[in-house]
Structure formats: C-alpha cells, structure tokens
C-alpha cells in the first residue's frame, strides 16, 4: 500500500469484467441459462487457482479452512444473484449497479475491522442508492424488469463486498494464493450443488452459445480470481474497489461503442436510456470517490 501501482491491477480486472459480462450475456441470449453459466464460471475459476494449493503451509490446521469455506459460500451466493440479474436485465444496468460494492466494502469494513463510520460513507451510501435508482428505472417502459435487475445486482454487490472484506482480513494467515485456491476450490465444488436446479441439461444448449460461454467464463473467472489475489496480497479493499467500480463505465462504453460486435444491441434502446445509465454510473463514481477520499 506504499505505492499506487498495484491499483492498475483492479483497473485491468474492471476492463476484463466489461468484456466478459457482454460475452456471457450473449451466451444467455443464445440459449444457455444463468445457472449453467454460473456453473461453468465457478468451475473454471476453481481450476485456475488450483496451483495455489502448493503454497499452503504444512501442516495445514483444520481451523485454517473455515474462512476460505465461508468466503466460498458468500461468493457462490453472489454469483447466482449476479447471473440471474444478467438473465433478467441489461449489462449496461448490471455493471454500473455493481459499483455499489465499494460502499458495502466500507460498511462491512466498519462492522468487522474499523471502529468508526465516517459521515462521508453515509453520504456515499445515499448517492449510491440514487445511482441504483437511475439505473433501475432508466427505461421508463420496462421499470419492473430493470428494477429487479438493479435489486439483484445490489444484492450481488453486497455479497461480493462482504467477501472482499473476509478475504482481506483472513487471507494473510495462509497467504493469498493458498487462500484463493481453497476459496475457489470450494466455489467449484459448490457449483455442482446448483446442477439439480438447471431447467435443462447441458446437452440441450445450442452450439452457438458455447463459444460465448467459454470465452466469457474464462475472462470473468480470471478477473474474479485476480481481484481475490489482489485483495489478499495488498489489502486496502476500499481503494481497490474504488478503482474496480469503474467497470460500470467500461461496461457502458463497451455496449455503446462495440456492443454489436458481441451481438448486444442495448444501445438501440435510445440515447436517453443510455444517458441515464451513464449518469447513474457517474453518480456511483462520486459515491465511491467520497469513500476513497476519507477512507
């Protein structure tokens, strides 16, 4: 935390999220359900961090497994909320709404680590709520669907934020690579628990959906794991999440400027809709900026 160069890492993860989420949205639109997307993503991220098991201390006490297991449960719940929200609504709403995560990081840091809740954090929380309102009701013709998207996205943001604080607090005990390996290994195992809830088996998925699902899954798995490693190695969950929250802006820019490359035509909903979503994303950035300045 003595230099800012590590913040380029969450910036890279934010840009990766924008591209990965647009690809996964395309996979859903071409016939792959959100739970199957979550399954693929969670298994991929578990495999990605499997080598981290080699860094675990020897012998490994059983109590060291507790917090990685809790983190895996919280992360899995966030993933399910995230992908269900993706099925219901637009990624240009989902991405910016997830920016509220940094406010939850600040709040859970206060509950679990700090002893004071700064007044600017409360202001940031209200600004974030207003931003989510703008995002959720940015299309006045389909308020109910977009409101559900925003609510599920905020739930996912809360769960991801709680998990980030857990990782920051407990990963140093066994090291970031080992903690990430155990946590995402648990996520991969838990992925099989959602298989019974699939509406249809994998063999019914249209062939056109697989390239989008695999490519988007690899990108999203890499950025999720990368964020966990960055948090576990550097700490500073609030500052890292402020930078990472720019994924909302990146998502809107990808949809607006290159959405058609990925079969995404959310920009066709009209300039007014996209402008309100951009305003919501900018309001969220003001909120997280307040958290950073005083945090």
PDB file of C-alpha atoms in Angstrom:
ATOM      1  CA  UNK A   1       0.000   0.000   0.000  1.00  0.00           C
ATOM      2  CA  UNK A   2       3.059   2.314  -0.141  1.00  0.00           C
ATOM      3  CA  UNK A   3       2.670   2.996  -3.862  1.00  0.00           C
ATOM      4  CA  UNK A   4      -0.320   3.212  -6.198  1.00  0.00           C
ATOM      5  CA  UNK A   5       0.958   0.901  -8.913  1.00  0.00           C
ATOM      6  CA  UNK A   6      -0.988  -2.094  -7.597  1.00  0.00           C
ATOM      7  CA  UNK A   7      -4.200  -0.187  -8.462  1.00  0.00           C
ATOM      8  CA  UNK A   8      -3.537  -0.909 -12.129  1.00  0.00           C
ATOM      9  CA  UNK A   9      -4.496  -4.488 -11.317  1.00  0.00           C
ATOM     10  CA  UNK A  10      -8.140  -3.756 -10.343  1.00  0.00           C
ATOM     11  CA  UNK A  11      -8.323  -1.392 -13.339  1.00  0.00           C
ATOM     12  CA  UNK A  12      -7.375  -4.298 -15.596  1.00  0.00           C
ATOM     13  CA  UNK A  13      -9.939  -6.540 -13.856  1.00  0.00           C
ATOM     14  CA  UNK A  14     -12.603  -3.851 -14.346  1.00  0.00           C
ATOM     15  CA  UNK A  15     -11.982  -3.706 -18.105  1.00  0.00           C
ATOM     16  CA  UNK A  16     -11.942  -7.506 -18.294  1.00  0.00           C
ATOM     17  CA  UNK A  17     -15.289  -7.625 -16.476  1.00  0.00           C
ATOM     18  CA  UNK A  18     -16.878  -5.351 -19.091  1.00  0.00           C
ATOM     19  CA  UNK A  19     -15.881  -7.597 -21.990  1.00  0.00           C
ATOM     20  CA  UNK A  20     -16.554 -10.848 -20.141  1.00  0.00           C
ATOM     21  CA  UNK A  21     -20.025  -9.835 -18.988  1.00  0.00           C
ATOM     22  CA  UNK A  22     -21.070  -8.789 -22.510  1.00  0.00           C
ATOM     23  CA  UNK A  23     -19.923 -12.196 -23.788  1.00  0.00           C
ATOM     24  CA  UNK A  24     -21.814 -14.061 -21.057  1.00  0.00           C
ATOM     25  CA  UNK A  25     -24.933 -12.017 -21.741  1.00  0.00           C
ATOM     26  CA  UNK A  26     -24.664 -13.149 -25.353  1.00  0.00           C
ATOM     27  CA  UNK A  27     -24.378 -16.769 -24.203  1.00  0.00           C
ATOM     28  CA  UNK A  28     -27.582 -16.376 -22.179  1.00  0.00           C
ATOM     29  CA  UNK A  29     -29.395 -14.799 -25.124  1.00  0.00           C
ATOM     30  CA  UNK A  30     -28.369 -17.682 -27.390  1.00  0.00           C
ATOM     31  CA  UNK A  31     -29.789 -20.324 -25.083  1.00  0.00           C
ATOM     32  CA  UNK A  32     -27.599 -21.013 -22.042  1.00  0.00           C
ATOM     33  CA  UNK A  33     -29.326 -20.376 -18.701  1.00  0.00           C
ATOM     34  CA  UNK A  34     -27.780 -18.280 -15.908  1.00  0.00           C
ATOM     35  CA  UNK A  35     -27.263 -21.224 -13.540  1.00  0.00           C
ATOM     36  CA  UNK A  36     -25.357 -23.138 -16.204  1.00  0.00           C
ATOM     37  CA  UNK A  37     -23.274 -20.015 -16.844  1.00  0.00           C
ATOM     38  CA  UNK A  38     -22.569 -19.781 -13.102  1.00  0.00           C
ATOM     39  CA  UNK A  39     -21.569 -23.451 -13.058  1.00  0.00           C
ATOM     40  CA  UNK A  40     -19.070 -23.013 -15.904  1.00  0.00           C
ATOM     41  CA  UNK A  41     -17.631 -19.808 -14.436  1.00  0.00           C
ATOM     42  CA  UNK A  42     -17.212 -21.247 -10.932  1.00  0.00           C
ATOM     43  CA  UNK A  43     -15.593 -24.473 -12.103  1.00  0.00           C
ATOM     44  CA  UNK A  44     -13.198 -22.504 -14.316  1.00  0.00           C
ATOM     45  CA  UNK A  45     -12.112 -20.202 -11.506  1.00  0.00           C
ATOM     46  CA  UNK A  46     -11.581 -23.198  -9.225  1.00  0.00           C
ATOM     47  CA  UNK A  47      -9.314 -24.837 -11.805  1.00  0.00           C
ATOM     48  CA  UNK A  48      -7.498 -21.560 -12.451  1.00  0.00           C
ATOM     49  CA  UNK A  49      -6.364 -21.249  -8.832  1.00  0.00           C
ATOM     50  CA  UNK A  50      -5.732 -24.938  -8.167  1.00  0.00           C
ATOM     51  CA  UNK A  51      -1.905 -24.485  -8.255  1.00  0.00           C
ATOM     52  CA  UNK A  52      -2.213 -22.209  -5.213  1.00  0.00           C
ATOM     53  CA  UNK A  53      -2.687 -25.327  -3.087  1.00  0.00           C
ATOM     54  CA  UNK A  54       1.073 -25.890  -3.393  1.00  0.00           C
ATOM     55  CA  UNK A  55       1.715 -22.702  -1.381  1.00  0.00           C
ATOM     56  CA  UNK A  56      -0.304 -23.754   1.683  1.00  0.00           C
ATOM     57  CA  UNK A  57       1.582 -24.084   4.968  1.00  0.00           C
ATOM     58  CA  UNK A  58       2.458 -27.559   6.233  1.00  0.00           C
ATOM     59  CA  UNK A  59       0.821 -28.877   8.268  1.00  0.00           C
ATOM     60  CA  UNK A  60      -2.494 -27.160   7.481  1.00  0.00           C
ATOM     61  CA  UNK A  61      -4.670 -26.864  10.578  1.00  0.00           C
ATOM     62  CA  UNK A  62      -8.376 -27.536  10.130  1.00  0.00           C
ATOM     63  CA  UNK A  63      -9.330 -24.138  11.538  1.00  0.00           C
ATOM     64  CA  UNK A  64      -7.490 -22.533   8.612  1.00  0.00           C
ATOM     65  CA  UNK A  65     -10.118 -23.986   6.279  1.00  0.00           C
ATOM     66  CA  UNK A  66     -13.024 -22.242   7.992  1.00  0.00           C
ATOM     67  CA  UNK A  67     -12.760 -18.755   6.482  1.00  0.00           C
ATOM     68  CA  UNK A  68     -11.990 -19.910   2.917  1.00  0.00           C
ATOM     69  CA  UNK A  69     -15.106 -22.084   3.181  1.00  0.00           C
ATOM     70  CA  UNK A  70     -17.264 -19.178   4.420  1.00  0.00           C
ATOM     71  CA  UNK A  71     -15.873 -16.967   1.649  1.00  0.00           C
ATOM     72  CA  UNK A  72     -16.707 -19.609  -0.942  1.00  0.00           C
ATOM     73  CA  UNK A  73     -20.335 -19.746   0.226  1.00  0.00           C
ATOM     74  CA  UNK A  74     -20.700 -15.952   0.154  1.00  0.00           C
ATOM     75  CA  UNK A  75     -19.061 -15.749  -3.276  1.00  0.00           C
ATOM     76  CA  UNK A  76     -21.280 -18.500  -4.709  1.00  0.00           C
ATOM     77  CA  UNK A  77     -24.413 -16.731  -3.462  1.00  0.00           C
ATOM     78  CA  UNK A  78     -23.175 -13.530  -5.091  1.00  0.00           C
ATOM     79  CA  UNK A  79     -22.510 -15.351  -8.362  1.00  0.00           C
ATOM     80  CA  UNK A  80     -26.027 -16.796  -8.502  1.00  0.00           C
ATOM     81  CA  UNK A  81     -27.530 -13.341  -7.834  1.00  0.00           C
ATOM     82  CA  UNK A  82     -25.282 -11.816 -10.484  1.00  0.00           C
ATOM     83  CA  UNK A  83     -26.115 -14.278 -13.259  1.00  0.00           C
ATOM     84  CA  UNK A  84     -29.849 -14.276 -12.542  1.00  0.00           C
ATOM     85  CA  UNK A  85     -29.723 -10.471 -12.779  1.00  0.00           C
ATOM     86  CA  UNK A  86     -27.872 -10.835 -16.082  1.00  0.00           C
ATOM     87  CA  UNK A  87     -30.621 -13.070 -17.452  1.00  0.00           C
ATOM     88  CA  UNK A  88     -33.356 -10.616 -16.431  1.00  0.00           C
ATOM     89  CA  UNK A  89     -31.814  -7.324 -17.463  1.00  0.00           C
ATOM     90  CA  UNK A  90     -29.137  -5.473 -19.398  1.00  0.00           C
ATOM     91  CA  UNK A  91     -25.406  -5.500 -18.693  1.00  0.00           C
ATOM     92  CA  UNK A  92     -25.387  -1.704 -19.082  1.00  0.00           C
ATOM     93  CA  UNK A  93     -27.528  -1.650 -15.909  1.00  0.00           C
ATOM     94  CA  UNK A  94     -25.857  -4.559 -14.164  1.00  0.00           C
ATOM     95  CA  UNK A  95     -22.269  -3.364 -14.485  1.00  0.00           C
ATOM     96  CA  UNK A  96     -22.786   0.117 -13.005  1.00  0.00           C
ATOM     97  CA  UNK A  97     -25.125  -1.176 -10.260  1.00  0.00           C
ATOM     98  CA  UNK A  98     -22.363  -3.497  -9.082  1.00  0.00           C
ATOM     99  CA  UNK A  99     -20.349  -0.346  -8.398  1.00  0.00           C
ATOM    100  CA  UNK A 100     -22.284  -0.115  -5.143  1.00  0.00           C
ATOM    101  CA  UNK A 101     -19.984  -2.890  -3.887  1.00  0.00           C
ATOM    102  CA  UNK A 102     -17.408  -0.398  -2.650  1.00  0.00           C
ATOM    103  CA  UNK A 103     -19.988   1.158  -0.308  1.00  0.00           C
ATOM    104  CA  UNK A 104     -20.709  -2.286   1.110  1.00  0.00           C
ATOM    105  CA  UNK A 105     -16.968  -2.884   1.453  1.00  0.00           C
ATOM    106  CA  UNK A 106     -16.718   0.304   3.508  1.00  0.00           C
ATOM    107  CA  UNK A 107     -19.733  -0.690   5.598  1.00  0.00           C
ATOM    108  CA  UNK A 108     -18.535  -4.237   6.312  1.00  0.00           C
ATOM    109  CA  UNK A 109     -15.033  -2.948   6.992  1.00  0.00           C
ATOM    110  CA  UNK A 110     -16.591  -0.722   9.634  1.00  0.00           C
ATOM    111  CA  UNK A 111     -18.512  -3.624  11.161  1.00  0.00           C
ATOM    112  CA  UNK A 112     -15.698  -6.165  11.109  1.00  0.00           C
ATOM    113  CA  UNK A 113     -12.488  -4.144  11.225  1.00  0.00           C
ATOM    114  CA  UNK A 114     -12.826  -0.420  11.934  1.00  0.00           C
ATOM    115  CA  UNK A 115     -14.255   1.396  14.935  1.00  0.00           C
ATOM    116  CA  UNK A 116     -15.792   4.408  13.224  1.00  0.00           C
ATOM    117  CA  UNK A 117     -18.182   5.018  10.343  1.00  0.00           C
ATOM    118  CA  UNK A 118     -17.215   8.253   8.595  1.00  0.00           C
ATOM    119  CA  UNK A 119     -20.036  10.640   7.691  1.00  0.00           C
ATOM    120  CA  UNK A 120     -18.832  10.708   4.077  1.00  0.00           C
ATOM    121  CA  UNK A 121     -19.503   6.980   3.873  1.00  0.00           C
ATOM    122  CA  UNK A 122     -23.139   7.589   4.783  1.00  0.00           C
ATOM    123  CA  UNK A 123     -23.364  10.287   2.096  1.00  0.00           C
ATOM    124  CA  UNK A 124     -21.790   7.842  -0.346  1.00  0.00           C
ATOM    125  CA  UNK A 125     -24.374   5.217   0.568  1.00  0.00           C
ATOM    126  CA  UNK A 126     -27.258   7.605  -0.238  1.00  0.00           C
ATOM    127  CA  UNK A 127     -25.614   8.665  -3.502  1.00  0.00           C
ATOM    128  CA  UNK A 128     -25.179   5.018  -4.426  1.00  0.00           C
ATOM    129  CA  UNK A 129     -28.862   4.392  -3.695  1.00  0.00           C
ATOM    130  CA  UNK A 130     -29.782   7.265  -6.019  1.00  0.00           C
ATOM    131  CA  UNK A 131     -27.486   5.902  -8.691  1.00  0.00           C
ATOM    132  CA  UNK A 132     -29.068   2.475  -8.488  1.00  0.00           C
ATOM    133  CA  UNK A 133     -32.493   4.135  -8.805  1.00  0.00           C
ATOM    134  CA  UNK A 134     -31.362   5.835 -12.007  1.00  0.00           C
ATOM    135  CA  UNK A 135     -30.008   2.577 -13.342  1.00  0.00           C
ATOM    136  CA  UNK A 136     -33.008   0.502 -12.376  1.00  0.00           C
ATOM    137  CA  UNK A 137     -35.542   2.926 -13.827  1.00  0.00           C
ATOM    138  CA  UNK A 138     -33.522   4.130 -16.789  1.00  0.00           C
ATOM    139  CA  UNK A 139     -36.066   2.678 -19.200  1.00  0.00           C
ATOM    140  CA  UNK A 140     -39.490   4.003 -18.201  1.00  0.00           C
ATOM    141  CA  UNK A 141     -41.226   1.451 -20.443  1.00  0.00           C
ATOM    142  CA  UNK A 142     -39.928  -1.572 -18.557  1.00  0.00           C
ATOM    143  CA  UNK A 143     -39.491  -0.415 -14.974  1.00  0.00           C
ATOM    144  CA  UNK A 144     -40.329  -3.709 -13.305  1.00  0.00           C
ATOM    145  CA  UNK A 145     -37.726  -5.751 -15.179  1.00  0.00           C
ATOM    146  CA  UNK A 146     -34.956  -3.203 -14.748  1.00  0.00           C
ATOM    147  CA  UNK A 147     -35.812  -2.627 -11.078  1.00  0.00           C
ATOM    148  CA  UNK A 148     -35.477  -6.378 -10.467  1.00  0.00           C
ATOM    149  CA  UNK A 149     -32.136  -6.299 -12.269  1.00  0.00           C
ATOM    150  CA  UNK A 150     -30.885  -3.428 -10.101  1.00  0.00           C
ATOM    151  CA  UNK A 151     -32.065  -5.081  -6.858  1.00  0.00           C
ATOM    152  CA  UNK A 152     -30.381  -8.389  -7.693  1.00  0.00           C
ATOM    153  CA  UNK A 153     -27.232  -6.544  -8.762  1.00  0.00           C
ATOM    154  CA  UNK A 154     -27.125  -4.668  -5.451  1.00  0.00           C
ATOM    155  CA  UNK A 155     -27.615  -7.959  -3.585  1.00  0.00           C
ATOM    156  CA  UNK A 156     -24.699  -9.409  -5.542  1.00  0.00           C
ATOM    157  CA  UNK A 157     -22.664  -6.267  -4.762  1.00  0.00           C
ATOM    158  CA  UNK A 158     -23.369  -6.676  -1.038  1.00  0.00           C
ATOM    159  CA  UNK A 159     -22.295 -10.319  -1.074  1.00  0.00           C
ATOM    160  CA  UNK A 160     -19.171  -9.583  -3.115  1.00  0.00           C
ATOM    161  CA  UNK A 161     -18.332  -6.690  -0.799  1.00  0.00           C
ATOM    162  CA  UNK A 162     -18.684  -8.872   2.298  1.00  0.00           C
ATOM    163  CA  UNK A 163     -16.480 -11.495   0.679  1.00  0.00           C
ATOM    164  CA  UNK A 164     -13.793  -8.919  -0.162  1.00  0.00           C
ATOM    165  CA  UNK A 165     -13.561  -7.887   3.478  1.00  0.00           C
ATOM    166  CA  UNK A 166     -13.332 -11.535   4.551  1.00  0.00           C
ATOM    167  CA  UNK A 167     -10.531 -12.156   2.040  1.00  0.00           C
ATOM    168  CA  UNK A 168      -8.621  -9.042   3.107  1.00  0.00           C
ATOM    169  CA  UNK A 169      -8.958  -9.972   6.777  1.00  0.00           C
ATOM    170  CA  UNK A 170      -8.194 -13.691   6.666  1.00  0.00           C
ATOM    171  CA  UNK A 171      -6.094 -14.390   3.548  1.00  0.00           C
ATOM    172  CA  UNK A 172      -2.805 -13.172   5.130  1.00  0.00           C
ATOM    173  CA  UNK A 173      -2.994 -16.033   7.666  1.00  0.00           C
ATOM    174  CA  UNK A 174      -2.185 -18.640   4.996  1.00  0.00           C
ATOM    175  CA  UNK A 175      -1.184 -16.400   2.094  1.00  0.00           C
ATOM    176  CA  UNK A 176      -3.224 -15.011  -0.803  1.00  0.00           C
ATOM    177  CA  UNK A 177      -2.509 -17.845  -3.308  1.00  0.00           C
ATOM    178  CA  UNK A 178      -3.397 -20.569  -0.815  1.00  0.00           C
ATOM    179  CA  UNK A 179      -6.491 -18.794   0.448  1.00  0.00           C
ATOM    180  CA  UNK A 180      -7.681 -18.167  -3.130  1.00  0.00           C
ATOM    181  CA  UNK A 181      -7.093 -21.815  -4.025  1.00  0.00           C
ATOM    182  CA  UNK A 182      -9.136 -23.042  -1.060  1.00  0.00           C
ATOM    183  CA  UNK A 183     -11.883 -20.484  -1.534  1.00  0.00           C
ATOM    184  CA  UNK A 184     -12.319 -21.016  -5.269  1.00  0.00           C
ATOM    185  CA  UNK A 185     -11.884 -24.750  -4.846  1.00  0.00           C
ATOM    186  CA  UNK A 186     -14.903 -24.575  -2.549  1.00  0.00           C
ATOM    187  CA  UNK A 187     -16.715 -22.459  -5.146  1.00  0.00           C
ATOM    188  CA  UNK A 188     -16.042 -25.128  -7.799  1.00  0.00           C
ATOM    189  CA  UNK A 189     -17.355 -27.906  -5.551  1.00  0.00           C
ATOM    190  CA  UNK A 190     -20.424 -25.865  -4.611  1.00  0.00           C
ATOM    191  CA  UNK A 191     -21.119 -25.338  -8.318  1.00  0.00           C
ATOM    192  CA  UNK A 192     -22.252 -28.955  -8.503  1.00  0.00           C
ATOM    193  CA  UNK A 193     -24.916 -28.201  -5.877  1.00  0.00           C
ATOM    194  CA  UNK A 194     -26.755 -25.962  -8.337  1.00  0.00           C
ATOM    195  CA  UNK A 195     -26.867 -28.624 -11.077  1.00  0.00           C
ATOM    196  CA  UNK A 196     -30.229 -30.035  -9.824  1.00  0.00           C
ATOM    197  CA  UNK A 197     -31.739 -26.583 -10.370  1.00  0.00           C
ATOM    198  CA  UNK A 198     -30.893 -26.475 -14.091  1.00  0.00           C
ATOM    199  CA  UNK A 199     -34.030 -26.090 -16.183  1.00  0.00           C
ATOM    200  CA  UNK A 200     -32.435 -28.198 -18.916  1.00  0.00           C
ATOM    201  CA  UNK A 201     -29.242 -30.304 -19.155  1.00  0.00           C
ATOM    202  CA  UNK A 202     -26.103 -29.086 -20.904  1.00  0.00           C
ATOM    203  CA  UNK A 203     -26.725 -31.226 -23.978  1.00  0.00           C
ATOM    204  CA  UNK A 204     -29.725 -29.049 -24.859  1.00  0.00           C
ATOM    205  CA  UNK A 205     -27.643 -25.865 -25.066  1.00  0.00           C
ATOM    206  CA  UNK A 206     -27.434 -24.527 -28.652  1.00  0.00           C
ATOM    207  CA  UNK A 207     -23.981 -24.860 -30.171  1.00  0.00           C
ATOM    208  CA  UNK A 208     -23.838 -21.106 -30.826  1.00  0.00           C
ATOM    209  CA  UNK A 209     -23.896 -20.370 -27.079  1.00  0.00           C
ATOM    210  CA  UNK A 210     -20.790 -22.373 -26.175  1.00  0.00           C
ATOM    211  CA  UNK A 211     -18.058 -20.086 -27.611  1.00  0.00           C
ATOM    212  CA  UNK A 212     -19.539 -17.066 -25.814  1.00  0.00           C
ATOM    213  CA  UNK A 213     -19.944 -19.005 -22.559  1.00  0.00           C
ATOM    214  CA  UNK A 214     -16.401 -20.404 -22.587  1.00  0.00           C
ATOM    215  CA  UNK A 215     -14.696 -17.151 -23.635  1.00  0.00           C
ATOM    216  CA  UNK A 216     -16.730 -15.009 -21.247  1.00  0.00           C
ATOM    217  CA  UNK A 217     -16.355 -17.594 -18.474  1.00  0.00           C
ATOM    218  CA  UNK A 218     -12.566 -17.635 -18.772  1.00  0.00           C
ATOM    219  CA  UNK A 219     -12.363 -13.830 -18.736  1.00  0.00           C
ATOM    220  CA  UNK A 220     -14.761 -13.447 -15.785  1.00  0.00           C
ATOM    221  CA  UNK A 221     -13.113 -16.273 -13.863  1.00  0.00           C
ATOM    222  CA  UNK A 222      -9.694 -14.694 -14.378  1.00  0.00           C
ATOM    223  CA  UNK A 223     -10.841 -11.251 -13.242  1.00  0.00           C
ATOM    224  CA  UNK A 224     -12.688 -12.670 -10.208  1.00  0.00           C
ATOM    225  CA  UNK A 225      -9.655 -14.664  -9.161  1.00  0.00           C
ATOM    226  CA  UNK A 226      -7.380 -11.736  -9.910  1.00  0.00           C
ATOM    227  CA  UNK A 227      -9.398  -9.480  -7.630  1.00  0.00           C
ATOM    228  CA  UNK A 228      -9.236 -12.058  -4.831  1.00  0.00           C
ATOM    229  CA  UNK A 229      -5.467 -12.312  -5.195  1.00  0.00           C
ATOM    230  CA  UNK A 230      -5.019  -8.519  -5.296  1.00  0.00           C
ATOM    231  CA  UNK A 231      -7.112  -8.107  -2.137  1.00  0.00           C
ATOM    232  CA  UNK A 232      -5.369 -10.921  -0.313  1.00  0.00           C
ATOM    233  CA  UNK A 233      -1.885  -9.754  -1.283  1.00  0.00           C
ATOM    234  CA  UNK A 234      -2.167  -5.963  -0.957  1.00  0.00           C
ATOM    235  CA  UNK A 235      -5.147  -5.378   1.357  1.00  0.00           C
ATOM    236  CA  UNK A 236      -6.798  -1.977   1.012  1.00  0.00           C
ATOM    237  CA  UNK A 237     -10.189  -3.346  -0.030  1.00  0.00           C
ATOM    238  CA  UNK A 238     -11.818   0.095  -0.212  1.00  0.00           C
ATOM    239  CA  UNK A 239      -9.205   1.682  -2.503  1.00  0.00           C
ATOM    240  CA  UNK A 240      -9.038  -1.388  -4.718  1.00  0.00           C
ATOM    241  CA  UNK A 241     -12.820  -1.476  -5.070  1.00  0.00           C
ATOM    242  CA  UNK A 242     -12.999   2.223  -5.910  1.00  0.00           C
ATOM    243  CA  UNK A 243     -10.841   1.550  -8.963  1.00  0.00           C
ATOM    244  CA  UNK A 244     -12.666  -1.697  -9.720  1.00  0.00           C
ATOM    245  CA  UNK A 245     -16.025   0.093  -9.631  1.00  0.00           C
ATOM    246  CA  UNK A 246     -15.088   1.787 -12.909  1.00  0.00           C
ATOM    247  CA  UNK A 247     -16.271  -1.460 -14.522  1.00  0.00           C
ATOM    248  CA  UNK A 248     -19.688   0.207 -14.712  1.00  0.00           C
ATOM    249  CA  UNK A 249     -18.360   2.887 -17.029  1.00  0.00           C
ATOM    250  CA  UNK A 250     -16.332   0.375 -19.029  1.00  0.00           C
ATOM    251  CA  UNK A 251     -19.415  -1.811 -19.451  1.00  0.00           C
ATOM    252  CA  UNK A 252     -21.490   1.081 -20.791  1.00  0.00           C
ATOM    253  CA  UNK A 253     -18.683   2.098 -23.140  1.00  0.00           C
ATOM    254  CA  UNK A 254     -18.295  -1.454 -24.467  1.00  0.00           C
ATOM    255  CA  UNK A 255     -22.060  -1.718 -25.045  1.00  0.00           C
ATOM    256  CA  UNK A 256     -22.269   1.726 -26.593  1.00  0.00           C
ATOM    257  CA  UNK A 257     -19.192   1.569 -28.822  1.00  0.00           C
ATOM    258  CA  UNK A 258     -18.715  -2.131 -29.565  1.00  0.00           C
ATOM    259  CA  UNK A 259     -21.868  -3.902 -28.448  1.00  0.00           C
ATOM    260  CA  UNK A 260     -22.817  -5.002 -31.960  1.00  0.00           C
ATOM    261  CA  UNK A 261     -19.538  -6.935 -32.215  1.00  0.00           C
ATOM    262  CA  UNK A 262     -20.868  -9.170 -29.430  1.00  0.00           C
ATOM    263  CA  UNK A 263     -24.461  -9.289 -30.624  1.00  0.00           C
ATOM    264  CA  UNK A 264     -25.504  -6.765 -27.967  1.00  0.00           C
ATOM    265  CA  UNK A 265     -27.923  -4.025 -29.047  1.00  0.00           C
ATOM    266  CA  UNK A 266     -28.807  -2.389 -25.735  1.00  0.00           C
ATOM    267  CA  UNK A 267     -27.702   0.943 -27.201  1.00  0.00           C
ATOM    268  CA  UNK A 268     -30.691   0.704 -29.540  1.00  0.00           C
ATOM    269  CA  UNK A 269     -32.969   1.365 -26.559  1.00  0.00           C
ATOM    270  CA  UNK A 270     -32.274   5.025 -27.189  1.00  0.00           C
ATOM    271  CA  UNK A 271     -29.823   7.742 -26.334  1.00  0.00           C
ATOM    272  CA  UNK A 272     -31.948   8.911 -23.396  1.00  0.00           C
ATOM    273  CA  UNK A 273     -31.871   5.479 -21.757  1.00  0.00           C
ATOM    274  CA  UNK A 274     -28.124   5.104 -22.164  1.00  0.00           C
ATOM    275  CA  UNK A 275     -27.548   8.678 -20.975  1.00  0.00           C
ATOM    276  CA  UNK A 276     -29.479   7.999 -17.747  1.00  0.00           C
ATOM    277  CA  UNK A 277     -27.454   4.833 -17.227  1.00  0.00           C
ATOM    278  CA  UNK A 278     -24.257   6.782 -17.777  1.00  0.00           C
ATOM    279  CA  UNK A 279     -25.470   9.390 -15.258  1.00  0.00           C
ATOM    280  CA  UNK A 280     -26.144   6.609 -12.757  1.00  0.00           C
ATOM    281  CA  UNK A 281     -22.657   5.199 -13.302  1.00  0.00           C
ATOM    282  CA  UNK A 282     -21.084   8.648 -12.803  1.00  0.00           C
ATOM    283  CA  UNK A 283     -23.103   9.192  -9.609  1.00  0.00           C
ATOM    284  CA  UNK A 284     -21.772   5.897  -8.299  1.00  0.00           C
ATOM    285  CA  UNK A 285     -18.239   7.062  -9.058  1.00  0.00           C
ATOM    286  CA  UNK A 286     -18.861  10.204  -6.995  1.00  0.00           C
ATOM    287  CA  UNK A 287     -20.060   7.970  -4.152  1.00  0.00           C
ATOM    288  CA  UNK A 288     -17.024   5.721  -4.236  1.00  0.00           C
ATOM    289  CA  UNK A 289     -14.762   8.732  -4.637  1.00  0.00           C
ATOM    290  CA  UNK A 290     -16.071  10.068  -1.308  1.00  0.00           C
ATOM    291  CA  UNK A 291     -15.242   6.744   0.284  1.00  0.00           C
ATOM    292  CA  UNK A 292     -11.709   6.876  -1.108  1.00  0.00           C
ATOM    293  CA  UNK A 293     -11.009  10.474  -0.093  1.00  0.00           C
ATOM    294  CA  UNK A 294     -11.938   9.904   3.545  1.00  0.00           C
ATOM    295  CA  UNK A 295     -11.123   6.182   3.727  1.00  0.00           C
TER     296      UNK A 295
END
